[in-house]
Coordinates of C-alpha atoms and ligand atoms in Angstrom, one line a residue:
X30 CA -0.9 39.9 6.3
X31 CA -1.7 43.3 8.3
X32 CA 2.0 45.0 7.3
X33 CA 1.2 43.4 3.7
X34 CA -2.5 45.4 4.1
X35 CA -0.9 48.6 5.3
X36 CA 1.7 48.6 2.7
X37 CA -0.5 48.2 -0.3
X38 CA -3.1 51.3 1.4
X39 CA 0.4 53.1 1.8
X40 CA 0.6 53.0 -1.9
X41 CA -2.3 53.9 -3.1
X42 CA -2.5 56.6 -1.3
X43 CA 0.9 57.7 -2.9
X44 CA 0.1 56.8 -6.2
X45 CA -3.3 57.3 -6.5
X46 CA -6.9 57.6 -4.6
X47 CA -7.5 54.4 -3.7
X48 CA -10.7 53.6 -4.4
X49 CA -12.9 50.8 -2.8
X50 CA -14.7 50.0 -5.6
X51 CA -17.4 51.7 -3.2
X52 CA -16.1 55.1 -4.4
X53 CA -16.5 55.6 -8.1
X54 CA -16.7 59.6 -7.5
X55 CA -12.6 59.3 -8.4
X56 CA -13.1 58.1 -12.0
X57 CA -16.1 60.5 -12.7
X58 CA -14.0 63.5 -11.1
X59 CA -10.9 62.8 -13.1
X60 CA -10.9 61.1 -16.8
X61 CA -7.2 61.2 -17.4
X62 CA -7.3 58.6 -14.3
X63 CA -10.3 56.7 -15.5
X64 CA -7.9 56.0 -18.2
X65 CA -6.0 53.4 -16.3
X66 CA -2.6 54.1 -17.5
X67 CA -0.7 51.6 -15.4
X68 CA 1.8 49.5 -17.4
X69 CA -0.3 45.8 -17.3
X70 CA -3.7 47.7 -17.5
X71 CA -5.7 46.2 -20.3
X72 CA -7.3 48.5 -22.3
X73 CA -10.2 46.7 -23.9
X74 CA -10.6 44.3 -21.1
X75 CA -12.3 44.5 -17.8
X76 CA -10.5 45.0 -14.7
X77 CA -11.7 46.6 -11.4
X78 CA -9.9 49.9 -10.6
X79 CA -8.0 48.5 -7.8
X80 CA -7.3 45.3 -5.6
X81 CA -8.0 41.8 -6.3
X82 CA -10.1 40.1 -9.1
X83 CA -10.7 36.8 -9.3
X84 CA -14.1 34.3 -11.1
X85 CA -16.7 36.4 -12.9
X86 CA -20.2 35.8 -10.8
X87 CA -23.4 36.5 -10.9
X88 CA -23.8 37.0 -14.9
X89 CA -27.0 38.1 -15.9
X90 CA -28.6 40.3 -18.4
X91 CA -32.0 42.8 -16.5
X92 CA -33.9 45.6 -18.3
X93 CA -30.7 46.0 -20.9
X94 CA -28.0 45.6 -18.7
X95 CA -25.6 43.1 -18.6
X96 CA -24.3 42.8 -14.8
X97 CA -20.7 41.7 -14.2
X98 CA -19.8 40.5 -10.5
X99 CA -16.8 39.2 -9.1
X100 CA -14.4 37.8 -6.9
X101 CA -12.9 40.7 -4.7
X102 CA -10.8 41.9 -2.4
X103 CA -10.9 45.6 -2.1
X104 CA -8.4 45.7 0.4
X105 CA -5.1 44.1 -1.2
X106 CA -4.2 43.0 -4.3
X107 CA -3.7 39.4 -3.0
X108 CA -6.8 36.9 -2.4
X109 CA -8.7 37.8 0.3
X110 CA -11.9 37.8 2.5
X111 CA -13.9 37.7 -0.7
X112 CA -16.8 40.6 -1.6
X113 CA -18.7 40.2 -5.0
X114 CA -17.5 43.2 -6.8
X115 CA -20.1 44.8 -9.2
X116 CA -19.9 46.8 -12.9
X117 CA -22.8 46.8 -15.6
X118 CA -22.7 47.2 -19.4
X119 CA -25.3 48.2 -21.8
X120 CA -23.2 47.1 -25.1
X121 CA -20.8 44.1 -23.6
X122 CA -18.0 46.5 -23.8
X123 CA -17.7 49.8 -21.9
X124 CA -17.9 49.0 -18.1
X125 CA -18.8 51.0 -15.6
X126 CA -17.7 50.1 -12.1
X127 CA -20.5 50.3 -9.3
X128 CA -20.1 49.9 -5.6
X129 CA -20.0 46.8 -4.0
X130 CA -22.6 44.2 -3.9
X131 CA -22.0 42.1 -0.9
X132 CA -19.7 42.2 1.4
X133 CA -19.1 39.4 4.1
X134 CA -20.4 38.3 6.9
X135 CA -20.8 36.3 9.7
X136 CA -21.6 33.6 7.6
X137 CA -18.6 33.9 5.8
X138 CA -16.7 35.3 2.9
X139 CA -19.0 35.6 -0.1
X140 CA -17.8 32.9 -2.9
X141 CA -18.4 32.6 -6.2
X142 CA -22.2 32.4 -7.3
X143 CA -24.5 33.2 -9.7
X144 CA -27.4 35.4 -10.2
X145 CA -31.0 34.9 -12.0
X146 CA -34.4 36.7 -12.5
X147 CA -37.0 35.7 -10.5
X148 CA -39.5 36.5 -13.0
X149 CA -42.6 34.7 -11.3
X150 CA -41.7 36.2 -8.3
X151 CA -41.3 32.5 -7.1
X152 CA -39.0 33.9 -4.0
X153 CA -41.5 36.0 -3.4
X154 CA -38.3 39.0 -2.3
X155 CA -40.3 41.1 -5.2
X156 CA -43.8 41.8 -7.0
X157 CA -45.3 40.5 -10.0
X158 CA -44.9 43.7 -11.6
X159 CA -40.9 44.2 -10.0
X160 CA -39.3 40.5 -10.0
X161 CA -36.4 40.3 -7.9
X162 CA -32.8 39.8 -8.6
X163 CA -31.8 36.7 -6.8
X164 CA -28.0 36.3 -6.0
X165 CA -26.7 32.6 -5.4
X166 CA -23.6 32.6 -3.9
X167 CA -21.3 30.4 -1.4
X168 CA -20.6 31.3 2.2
X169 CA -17.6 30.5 3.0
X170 CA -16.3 30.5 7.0
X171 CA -12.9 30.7 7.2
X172 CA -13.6 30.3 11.2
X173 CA -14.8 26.9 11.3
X174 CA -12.2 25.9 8.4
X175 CA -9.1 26.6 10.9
X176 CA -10.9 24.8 13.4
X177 CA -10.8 21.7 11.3
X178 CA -14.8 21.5 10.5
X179 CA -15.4 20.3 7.0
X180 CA -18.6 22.4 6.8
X181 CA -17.2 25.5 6.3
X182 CA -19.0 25.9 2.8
X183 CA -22.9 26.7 2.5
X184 CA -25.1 28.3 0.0
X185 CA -26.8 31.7 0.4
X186 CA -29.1 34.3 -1.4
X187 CA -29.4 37.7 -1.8
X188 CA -32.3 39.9 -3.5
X189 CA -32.2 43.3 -4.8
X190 CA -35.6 45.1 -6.4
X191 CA -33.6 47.6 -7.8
X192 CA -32.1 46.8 -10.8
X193 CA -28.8 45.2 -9.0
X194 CA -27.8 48.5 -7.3
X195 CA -28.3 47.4 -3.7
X196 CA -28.7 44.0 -2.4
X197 CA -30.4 42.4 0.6
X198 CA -29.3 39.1 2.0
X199 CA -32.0 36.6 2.5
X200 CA -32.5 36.0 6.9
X201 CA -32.6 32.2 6.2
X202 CA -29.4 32.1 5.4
X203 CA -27.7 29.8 4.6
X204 CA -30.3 27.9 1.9
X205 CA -28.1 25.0 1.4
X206 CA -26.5 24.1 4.4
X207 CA -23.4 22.0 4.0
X208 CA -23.9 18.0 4.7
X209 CA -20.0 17.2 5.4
X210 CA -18.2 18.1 2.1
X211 CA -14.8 20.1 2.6
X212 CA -15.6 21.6 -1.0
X213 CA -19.2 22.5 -1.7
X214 CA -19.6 25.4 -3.7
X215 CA -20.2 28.0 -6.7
X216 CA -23.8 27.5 -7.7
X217 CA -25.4 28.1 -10.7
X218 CA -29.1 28.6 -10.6
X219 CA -31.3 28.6 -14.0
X220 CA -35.3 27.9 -14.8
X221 CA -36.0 24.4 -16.0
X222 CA -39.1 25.4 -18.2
X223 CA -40.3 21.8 -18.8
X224 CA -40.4 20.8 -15.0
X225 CA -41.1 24.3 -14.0
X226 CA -38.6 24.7 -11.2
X227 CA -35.5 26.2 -10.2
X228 CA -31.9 24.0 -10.9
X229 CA -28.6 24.7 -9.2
X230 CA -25.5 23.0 -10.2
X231 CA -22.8 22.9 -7.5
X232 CA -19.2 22.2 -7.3
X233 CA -18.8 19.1 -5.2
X234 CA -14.7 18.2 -4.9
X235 CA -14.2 16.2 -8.2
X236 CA -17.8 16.1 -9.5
X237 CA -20.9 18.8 -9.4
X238 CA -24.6 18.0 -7.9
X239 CA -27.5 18.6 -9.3
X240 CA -30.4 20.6 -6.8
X241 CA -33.4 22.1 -7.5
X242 CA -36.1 24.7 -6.0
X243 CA -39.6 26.0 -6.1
X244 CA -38.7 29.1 -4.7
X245 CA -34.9 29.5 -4.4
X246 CA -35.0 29.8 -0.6
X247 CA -35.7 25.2 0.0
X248 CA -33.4 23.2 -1.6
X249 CA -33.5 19.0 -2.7
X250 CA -30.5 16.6 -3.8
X251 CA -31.1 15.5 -7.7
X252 CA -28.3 13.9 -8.5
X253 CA -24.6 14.0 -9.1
X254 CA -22.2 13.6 -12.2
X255 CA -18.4 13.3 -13.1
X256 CA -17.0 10.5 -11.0
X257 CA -16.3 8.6 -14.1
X258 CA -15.9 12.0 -16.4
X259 CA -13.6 14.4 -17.9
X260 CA -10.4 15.3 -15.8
X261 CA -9.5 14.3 -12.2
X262 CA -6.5 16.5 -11.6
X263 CA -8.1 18.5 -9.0
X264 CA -11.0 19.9 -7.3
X265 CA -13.4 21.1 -9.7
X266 CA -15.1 24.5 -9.3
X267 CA -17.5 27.0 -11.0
X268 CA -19.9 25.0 -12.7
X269 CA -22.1 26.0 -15.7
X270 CA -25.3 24.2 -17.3
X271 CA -27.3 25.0 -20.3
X272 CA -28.9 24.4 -22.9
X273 CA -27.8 24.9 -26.6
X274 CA -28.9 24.4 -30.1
X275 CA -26.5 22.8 -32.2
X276 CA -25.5 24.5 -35.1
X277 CA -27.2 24.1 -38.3
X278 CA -29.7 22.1 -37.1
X279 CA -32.7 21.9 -34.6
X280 CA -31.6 19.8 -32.3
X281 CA -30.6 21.2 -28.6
X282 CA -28.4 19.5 -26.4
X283 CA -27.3 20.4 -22.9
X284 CA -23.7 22.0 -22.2
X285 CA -22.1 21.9 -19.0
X286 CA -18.9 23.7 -18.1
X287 CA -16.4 23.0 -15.3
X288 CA -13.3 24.4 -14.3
X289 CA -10.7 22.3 -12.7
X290 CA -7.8 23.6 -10.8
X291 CA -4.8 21.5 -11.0
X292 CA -5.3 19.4 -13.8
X293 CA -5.7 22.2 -16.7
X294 CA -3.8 20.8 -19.9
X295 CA -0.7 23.3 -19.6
X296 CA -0.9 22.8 -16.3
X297 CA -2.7 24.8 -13.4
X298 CA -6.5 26.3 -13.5
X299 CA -8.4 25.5 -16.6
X300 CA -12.0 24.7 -17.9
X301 CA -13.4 21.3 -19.1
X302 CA -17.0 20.9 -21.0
X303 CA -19.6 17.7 -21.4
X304 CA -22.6 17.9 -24.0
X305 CA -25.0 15.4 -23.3
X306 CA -29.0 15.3 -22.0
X307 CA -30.5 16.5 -19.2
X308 CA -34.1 15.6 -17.9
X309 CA -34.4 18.3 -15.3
X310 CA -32.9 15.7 -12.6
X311 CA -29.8 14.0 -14.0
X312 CA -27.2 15.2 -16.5
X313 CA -25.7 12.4 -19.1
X314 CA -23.2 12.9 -21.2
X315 CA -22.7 11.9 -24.9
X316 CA -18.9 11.3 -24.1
X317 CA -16.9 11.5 -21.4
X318 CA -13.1 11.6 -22.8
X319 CA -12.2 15.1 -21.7
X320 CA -12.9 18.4 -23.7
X321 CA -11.5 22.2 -22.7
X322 CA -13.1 25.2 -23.4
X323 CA -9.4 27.2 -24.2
X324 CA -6.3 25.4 -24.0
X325 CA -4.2 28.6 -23.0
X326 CA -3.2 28.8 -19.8
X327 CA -5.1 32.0 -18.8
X328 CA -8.6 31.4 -18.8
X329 CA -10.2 30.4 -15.4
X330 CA -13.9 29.8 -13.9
X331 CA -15.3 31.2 -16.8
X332 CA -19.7 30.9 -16.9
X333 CA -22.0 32.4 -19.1
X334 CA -24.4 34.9 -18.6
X335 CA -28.2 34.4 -17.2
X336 CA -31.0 35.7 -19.0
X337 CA -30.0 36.6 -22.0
X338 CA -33.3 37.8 -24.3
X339 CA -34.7 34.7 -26.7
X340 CA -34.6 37.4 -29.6
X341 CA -30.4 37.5 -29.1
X342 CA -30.2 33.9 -28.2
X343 CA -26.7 33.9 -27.9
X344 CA -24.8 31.9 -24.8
X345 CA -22.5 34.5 -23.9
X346 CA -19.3 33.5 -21.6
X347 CA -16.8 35.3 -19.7
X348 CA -13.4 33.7 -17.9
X349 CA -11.3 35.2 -15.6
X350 CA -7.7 35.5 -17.4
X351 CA -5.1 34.0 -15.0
X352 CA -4.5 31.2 -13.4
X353 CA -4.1 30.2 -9.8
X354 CA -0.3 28.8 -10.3
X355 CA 0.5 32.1 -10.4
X356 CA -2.7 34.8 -10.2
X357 CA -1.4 36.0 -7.0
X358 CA 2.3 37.2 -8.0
X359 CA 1.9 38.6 -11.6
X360 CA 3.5 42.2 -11.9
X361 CA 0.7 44.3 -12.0
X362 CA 0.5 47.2 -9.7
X363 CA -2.9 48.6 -7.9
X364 CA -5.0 46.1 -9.6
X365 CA -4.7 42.2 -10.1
X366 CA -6.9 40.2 -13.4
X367 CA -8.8 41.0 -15.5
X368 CA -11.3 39.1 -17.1
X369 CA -11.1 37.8 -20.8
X370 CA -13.0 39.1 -23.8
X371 CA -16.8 38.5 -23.3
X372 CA -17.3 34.9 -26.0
X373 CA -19.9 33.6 -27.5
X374 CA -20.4 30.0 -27.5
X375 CA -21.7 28.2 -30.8
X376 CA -22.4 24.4 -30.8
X377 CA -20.9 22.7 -33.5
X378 CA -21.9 18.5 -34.2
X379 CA -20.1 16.7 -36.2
X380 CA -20.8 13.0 -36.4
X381 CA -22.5 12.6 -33.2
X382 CA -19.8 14.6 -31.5
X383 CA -20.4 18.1 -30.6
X384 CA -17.5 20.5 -29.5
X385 CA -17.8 24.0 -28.5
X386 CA -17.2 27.2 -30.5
X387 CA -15.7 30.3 -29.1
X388 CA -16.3 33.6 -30.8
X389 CA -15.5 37.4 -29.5
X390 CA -18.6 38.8 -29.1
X391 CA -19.5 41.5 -32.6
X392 CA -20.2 44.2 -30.0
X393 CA -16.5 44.3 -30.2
X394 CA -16.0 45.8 -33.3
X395 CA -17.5 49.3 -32.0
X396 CA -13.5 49.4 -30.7
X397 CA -11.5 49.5 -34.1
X398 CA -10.3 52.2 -34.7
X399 CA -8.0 51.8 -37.9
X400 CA -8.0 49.4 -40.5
X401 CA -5.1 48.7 -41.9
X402 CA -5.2 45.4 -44.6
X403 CA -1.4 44.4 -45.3
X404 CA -0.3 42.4 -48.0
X405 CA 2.9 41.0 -47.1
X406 CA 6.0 41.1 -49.0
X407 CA 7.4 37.2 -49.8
X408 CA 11.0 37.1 -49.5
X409 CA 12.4 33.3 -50.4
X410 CA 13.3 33.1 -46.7
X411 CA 10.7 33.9 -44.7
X412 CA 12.2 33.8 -41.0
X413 CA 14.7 36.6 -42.1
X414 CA 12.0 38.8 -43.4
X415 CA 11.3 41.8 -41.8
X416 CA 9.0 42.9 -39.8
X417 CA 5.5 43.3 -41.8
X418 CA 4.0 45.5 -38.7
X419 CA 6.2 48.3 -36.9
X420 CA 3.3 50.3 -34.8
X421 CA 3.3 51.1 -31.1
X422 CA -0.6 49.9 -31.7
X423 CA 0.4 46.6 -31.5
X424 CA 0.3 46.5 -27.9
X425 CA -4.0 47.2 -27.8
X426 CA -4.9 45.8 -31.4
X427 CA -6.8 42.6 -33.6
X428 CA -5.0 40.6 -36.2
X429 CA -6.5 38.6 -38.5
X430 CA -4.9 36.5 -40.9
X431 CA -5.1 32.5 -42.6
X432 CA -2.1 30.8 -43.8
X433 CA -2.2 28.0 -46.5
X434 CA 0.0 25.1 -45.6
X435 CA 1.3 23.9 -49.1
X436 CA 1.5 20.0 -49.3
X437 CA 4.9 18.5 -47.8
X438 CA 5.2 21.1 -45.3
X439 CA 6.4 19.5 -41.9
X440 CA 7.7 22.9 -40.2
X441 CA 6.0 25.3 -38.0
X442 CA 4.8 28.8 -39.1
X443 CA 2.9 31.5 -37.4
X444 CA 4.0 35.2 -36.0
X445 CA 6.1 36.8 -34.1
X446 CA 5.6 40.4 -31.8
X447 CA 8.9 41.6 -30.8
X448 CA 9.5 44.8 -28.8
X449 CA 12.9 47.2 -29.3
X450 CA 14.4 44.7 -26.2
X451 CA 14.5 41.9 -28.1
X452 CA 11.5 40.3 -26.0
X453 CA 9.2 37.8 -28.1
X454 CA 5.7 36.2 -27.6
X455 CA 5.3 34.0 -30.4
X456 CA 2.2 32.1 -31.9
X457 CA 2.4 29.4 -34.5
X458 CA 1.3 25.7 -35.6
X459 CA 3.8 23.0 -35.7
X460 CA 2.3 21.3 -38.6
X461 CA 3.9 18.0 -38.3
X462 CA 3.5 17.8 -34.4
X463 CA -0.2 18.8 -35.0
X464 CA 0.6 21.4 -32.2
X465 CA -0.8 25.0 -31.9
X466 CA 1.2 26.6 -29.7
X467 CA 2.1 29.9 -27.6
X468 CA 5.6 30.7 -26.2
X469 CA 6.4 33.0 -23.7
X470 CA 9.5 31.9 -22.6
X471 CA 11.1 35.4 -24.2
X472 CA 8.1 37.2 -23.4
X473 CA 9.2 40.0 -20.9
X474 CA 9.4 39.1 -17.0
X475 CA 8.5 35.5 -16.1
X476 CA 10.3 35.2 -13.4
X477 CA 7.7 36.0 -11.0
X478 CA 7.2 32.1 -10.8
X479 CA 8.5 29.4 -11.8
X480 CA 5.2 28.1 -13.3
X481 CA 4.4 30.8 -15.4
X482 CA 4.9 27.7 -18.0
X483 CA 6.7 28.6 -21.3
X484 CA 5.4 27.1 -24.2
X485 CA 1.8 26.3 -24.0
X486 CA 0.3 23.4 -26.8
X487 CA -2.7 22.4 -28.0
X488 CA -3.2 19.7 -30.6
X489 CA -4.7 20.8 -33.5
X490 CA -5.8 18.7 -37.0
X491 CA -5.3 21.7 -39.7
X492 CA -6.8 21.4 -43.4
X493 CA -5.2 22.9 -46.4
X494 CA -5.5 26.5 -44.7
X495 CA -5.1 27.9 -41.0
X496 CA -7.3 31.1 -39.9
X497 CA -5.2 33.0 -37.0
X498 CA -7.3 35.6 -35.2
X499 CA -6.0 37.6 -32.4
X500 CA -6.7 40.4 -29.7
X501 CA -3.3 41.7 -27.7
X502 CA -4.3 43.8 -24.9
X503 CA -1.3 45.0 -23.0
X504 CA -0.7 41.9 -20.8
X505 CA -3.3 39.5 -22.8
X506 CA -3.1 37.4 -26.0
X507 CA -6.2 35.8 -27.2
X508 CA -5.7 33.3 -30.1
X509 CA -8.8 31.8 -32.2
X510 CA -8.0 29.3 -34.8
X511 CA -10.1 28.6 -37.4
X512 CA -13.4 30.7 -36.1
X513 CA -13.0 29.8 -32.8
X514 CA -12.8 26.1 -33.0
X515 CA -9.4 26.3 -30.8
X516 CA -8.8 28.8 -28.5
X517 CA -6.0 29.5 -26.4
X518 CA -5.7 32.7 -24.0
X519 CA -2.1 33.6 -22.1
X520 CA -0.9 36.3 -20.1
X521 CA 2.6 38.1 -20.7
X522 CA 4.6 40.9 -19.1
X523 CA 7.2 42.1 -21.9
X524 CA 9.4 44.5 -20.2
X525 CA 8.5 47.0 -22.9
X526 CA 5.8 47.3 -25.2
X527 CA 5.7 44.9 -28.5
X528 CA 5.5 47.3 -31.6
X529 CA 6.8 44.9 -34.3
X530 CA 5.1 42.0 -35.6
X531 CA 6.8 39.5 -38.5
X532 CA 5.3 36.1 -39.6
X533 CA 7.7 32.9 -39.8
X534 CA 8.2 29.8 -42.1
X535 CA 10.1 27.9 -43.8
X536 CA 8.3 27.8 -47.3
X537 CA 7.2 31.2 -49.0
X538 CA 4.2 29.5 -50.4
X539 CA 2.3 29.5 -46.9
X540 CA 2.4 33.1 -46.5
X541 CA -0.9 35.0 -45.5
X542 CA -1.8 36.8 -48.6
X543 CA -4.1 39.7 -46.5
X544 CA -3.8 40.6 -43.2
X545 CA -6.3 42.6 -41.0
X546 CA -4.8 44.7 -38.8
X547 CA -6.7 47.2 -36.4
X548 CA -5.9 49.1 -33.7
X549 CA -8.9 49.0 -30.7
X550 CA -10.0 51.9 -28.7
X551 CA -9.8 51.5 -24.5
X552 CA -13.2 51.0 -23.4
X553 CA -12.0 53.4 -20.2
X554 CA -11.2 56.7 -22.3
X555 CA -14.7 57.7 -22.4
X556 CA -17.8 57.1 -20.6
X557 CA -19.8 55.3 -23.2
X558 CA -21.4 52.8 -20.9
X559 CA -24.7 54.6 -21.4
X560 CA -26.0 53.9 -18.2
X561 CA -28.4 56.3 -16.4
X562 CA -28.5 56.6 -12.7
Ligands
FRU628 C1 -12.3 29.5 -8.3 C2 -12.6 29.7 -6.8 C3 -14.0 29.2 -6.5 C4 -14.3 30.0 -5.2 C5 -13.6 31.3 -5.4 C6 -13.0 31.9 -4.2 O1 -11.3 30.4 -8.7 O2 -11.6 28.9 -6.1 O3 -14.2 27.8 -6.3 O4 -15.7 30.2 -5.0 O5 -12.5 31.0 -6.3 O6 -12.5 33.2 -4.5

């Protein structure tokens, strides 16, 4: 691990300054490096400027600002003793990268957590007129762990009355000390308004726990769900619960997220959702068949954010695009994940059964930077049709496009990006299999491991037309079918870029007849984060 340490500082220091994340004096002193021009480096996406990323934490909106923690480790670009990483936003989409939060402790590592407003000063770390930030997070003690204790995970705070730039751990620490459970962890704190006190879900093994608080600081067992819900694979982790108006209507019902890692549907990390009721105690849900937030294979411990003003009223979410089969061997020098587009989650109900929406957030389309609407040419064979798209842009771009499935069809169709190597990554429905799917078997280098899966699936019930919608970032594909209602997110590391994009079926009469085609700006070639220090 040391010579492993050494070699990566080594490196940096060849390459490039290496910068903490505490010094972001580098990037301010030298934009062509604030430009992140390493070969993986999304361009659109966040990513912190070097070592390890892992889960988003700590999501919440303050006085404009969206805050963005995470899972870090300055020091390598494998996992290690984790620090919450910091960067803030004023539009959702130009980041700028801010020193780090919290590091750990004697306590522990710092795991992941969330983050929430104490706006009745109910912790009392603030003033009326200045309500703290609080920080929930897990302590995790790597000490006792080796020495065979199962207590090793607790639950601590953290207050800053300073907009989030500097952060003071609470002297009680830790608030929810552990009762015996190997995995106790990742809380998520919100206000219940109608009981008027604090609730934390918590990542328990295969289920969560339900807490709650007067004042952050005392905490009391509620309840627990998910023995008899969703999927058992593996432990589950991260755990999300809120409220959400179903769309259309006025009803509200309660969403909860969890991630589970194994046990995802392409195998590896992914995360699962329930819709039911809760009564400020205990969480029931309408169904409890398993349902997953993205069916790629690249979209991990993803929450939402905290806070959020009632005049936006959007439930905005955030993953973490990798997955722990293989998040710590992916080819990416200096820097390892990034997280995905920021989402917005709709509520959709359909016959007493609700299912969750995913939309890129509209603060997105600041990025385009061409249009480009393409009618494409219909040849009687479409697979030997050429290439509708030849643009280097491909590789940082959105492409929309809806195909009609004429009556009969059994075949697949979708698109193809190619590079000059004769790589692929290729996206399509299977119509008669009722599969959406994403191969990256010819992507580039998957070699790195042997469960960097191929082909991932998703079954899919299509009408008369399919609505593909797509953001390729470098290393990233994000696929939304049909305005979200499928989602599936995967990684890929073509050996060169992809600059050619052609469509494939077997029947001319399913061809798109438009598509939209735009090239996105990198959030990281200016400083538009508007922020003022
Ligand atoms: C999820 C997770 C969390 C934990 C963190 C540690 O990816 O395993 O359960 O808090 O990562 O970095």
């Amino acid at each position: 691990m040391k010579i492993q340490k050494l070699l990566f500082l080594l490196f940096c220091i060849i390459t490039t300054s290496c910068g903490s994340g505490k010094n972001n004096k580098r990037l301010d002193a030298n934009p062509e490096q604030a430009r992140y021009p390493e070969k993986y480096r999304p361009q659109f996406h966040f990513s912190p400027e070097t070592g390890w990323m892992n889960d988003p934490n700590g999501m919440v909106y303050y006085g404009g600002e969206y805050h963005l923690f995470y899972q870090y480790y300055p020091d390598s670009t494998v996992w290690g003793p984790m620090h919450w990483g910091h960067a803030i936003s004023t539009d959702l989409v130009h980041w700028t990268h801010m020193p780090v939060a919290l590091y750990p402790d004697s306590l522990g590592y710092i795991f992941s957590g969330s983050a929430v407003t104490d706006a009745k000063n109910s912790s009392g770390f603030g003033t009326g007129s200045n309500p703290p930030l609080v920080a929930i997070f897990t302590y995790h003690n790597s000490e006792l762990e080796k020495g065979g204790s199962n207590t090793f995970q607790s639950q601590g705070i953290a207050w800053s009355i300073d907009k989030g730039r500097t952060w003071t751990k609470y002297s009680g620490n830790p608030v929810l000390p552990n009762p015996g459970k190997r995995d106790f962890r990742d809380p998520k704190v919100f206000w219940h308004k109608e009981t008027g006190k604090w609730i934390m879900i918590l990542a328990v093994h295969d289920r969560v726990n339900l807490f709650s608080s007067a004042d952050l600081k005392s905490w009391s067992f509620e309840s627990e769900f998910g023995a008899d819900a969703g999927a058992h694979g593996g432990v589950w982790e991260c755990p999300d619960l809120f409220p959400l108006k179903v769309f259309g209507s006025d009803d509200t019902k309660w969403v909860m997220l969890v991630s589970i890692n194994p046990g995802g549907p392409n195998g590896g990390s992914a995360t699962q959702y329930f819709t039911g009721e809760f009564d400020g105690s205990h969480f029931t849900a309408d169904e409890k068949a398993v349902k997953w937030i993205d069916w790629g294979t690249d979209n991990y411990a993803g929450v939402t954010w905290s806070d959020i003003p009632e005049a936006d009223g959007r439930r905005l979410f955030l993953g973490w695009m990798s997955n722990w089969n293989y998040a710590t061997v992916v080819p990416t020098s200096l820097w390892r994940s990034a997280m995905t587009i920021p989402r917005e989650l709709i509520l959709s109900g359909e016959n007493g059964k609700y299912f969750l929406i995913s939309r890129p957030v509209s603060e997105l389309s600041v990025l385009k930077k061409e249009v480009k609407s393409i009618v494409p040419r219909v040849k009687d064979n479409m697979s030997d049709a050429g290439p509708l798209i030849e643009d280097p842009g491909l590789n940082q771009c959105e492409i929309e496009f809806e195909y009609r499935i004429p009556d009969g069809y059994h075949d697949s169709l979708g698109i193809i990006l190619e590079n000059n190597i004769g790589e692929q990554l290729v996206f399509g429905f299977s119509v008669e299999a009722k599969l959406i799917f994403i191969d990256r078997t010819n992507s580039g280098n998957t070699n790195f491991s042997k469960r960097f899966v191929g082909v991932a699936t998703a079954p899919y019930e299509s009408g008369k037309r399919l609505k593909m919608h797509l953001f390729i970032d470098a290393s990233s594909a994000e696929l939304f079918i049909d305005e979200g209602k499928l989602v599936m997110t995967s990684l890929f590391f073509a050996g060169e870029k992809y600059s050619k994009l052609r469509f494939f079926s077997k029947n001319p009469g399913s061809f798109p007849e438009i598509v939209n085609y735009y090239t996105l700006e990198s959030i990281w070639a200016d400083k538009k984060s508007g922020l003022k220090f």
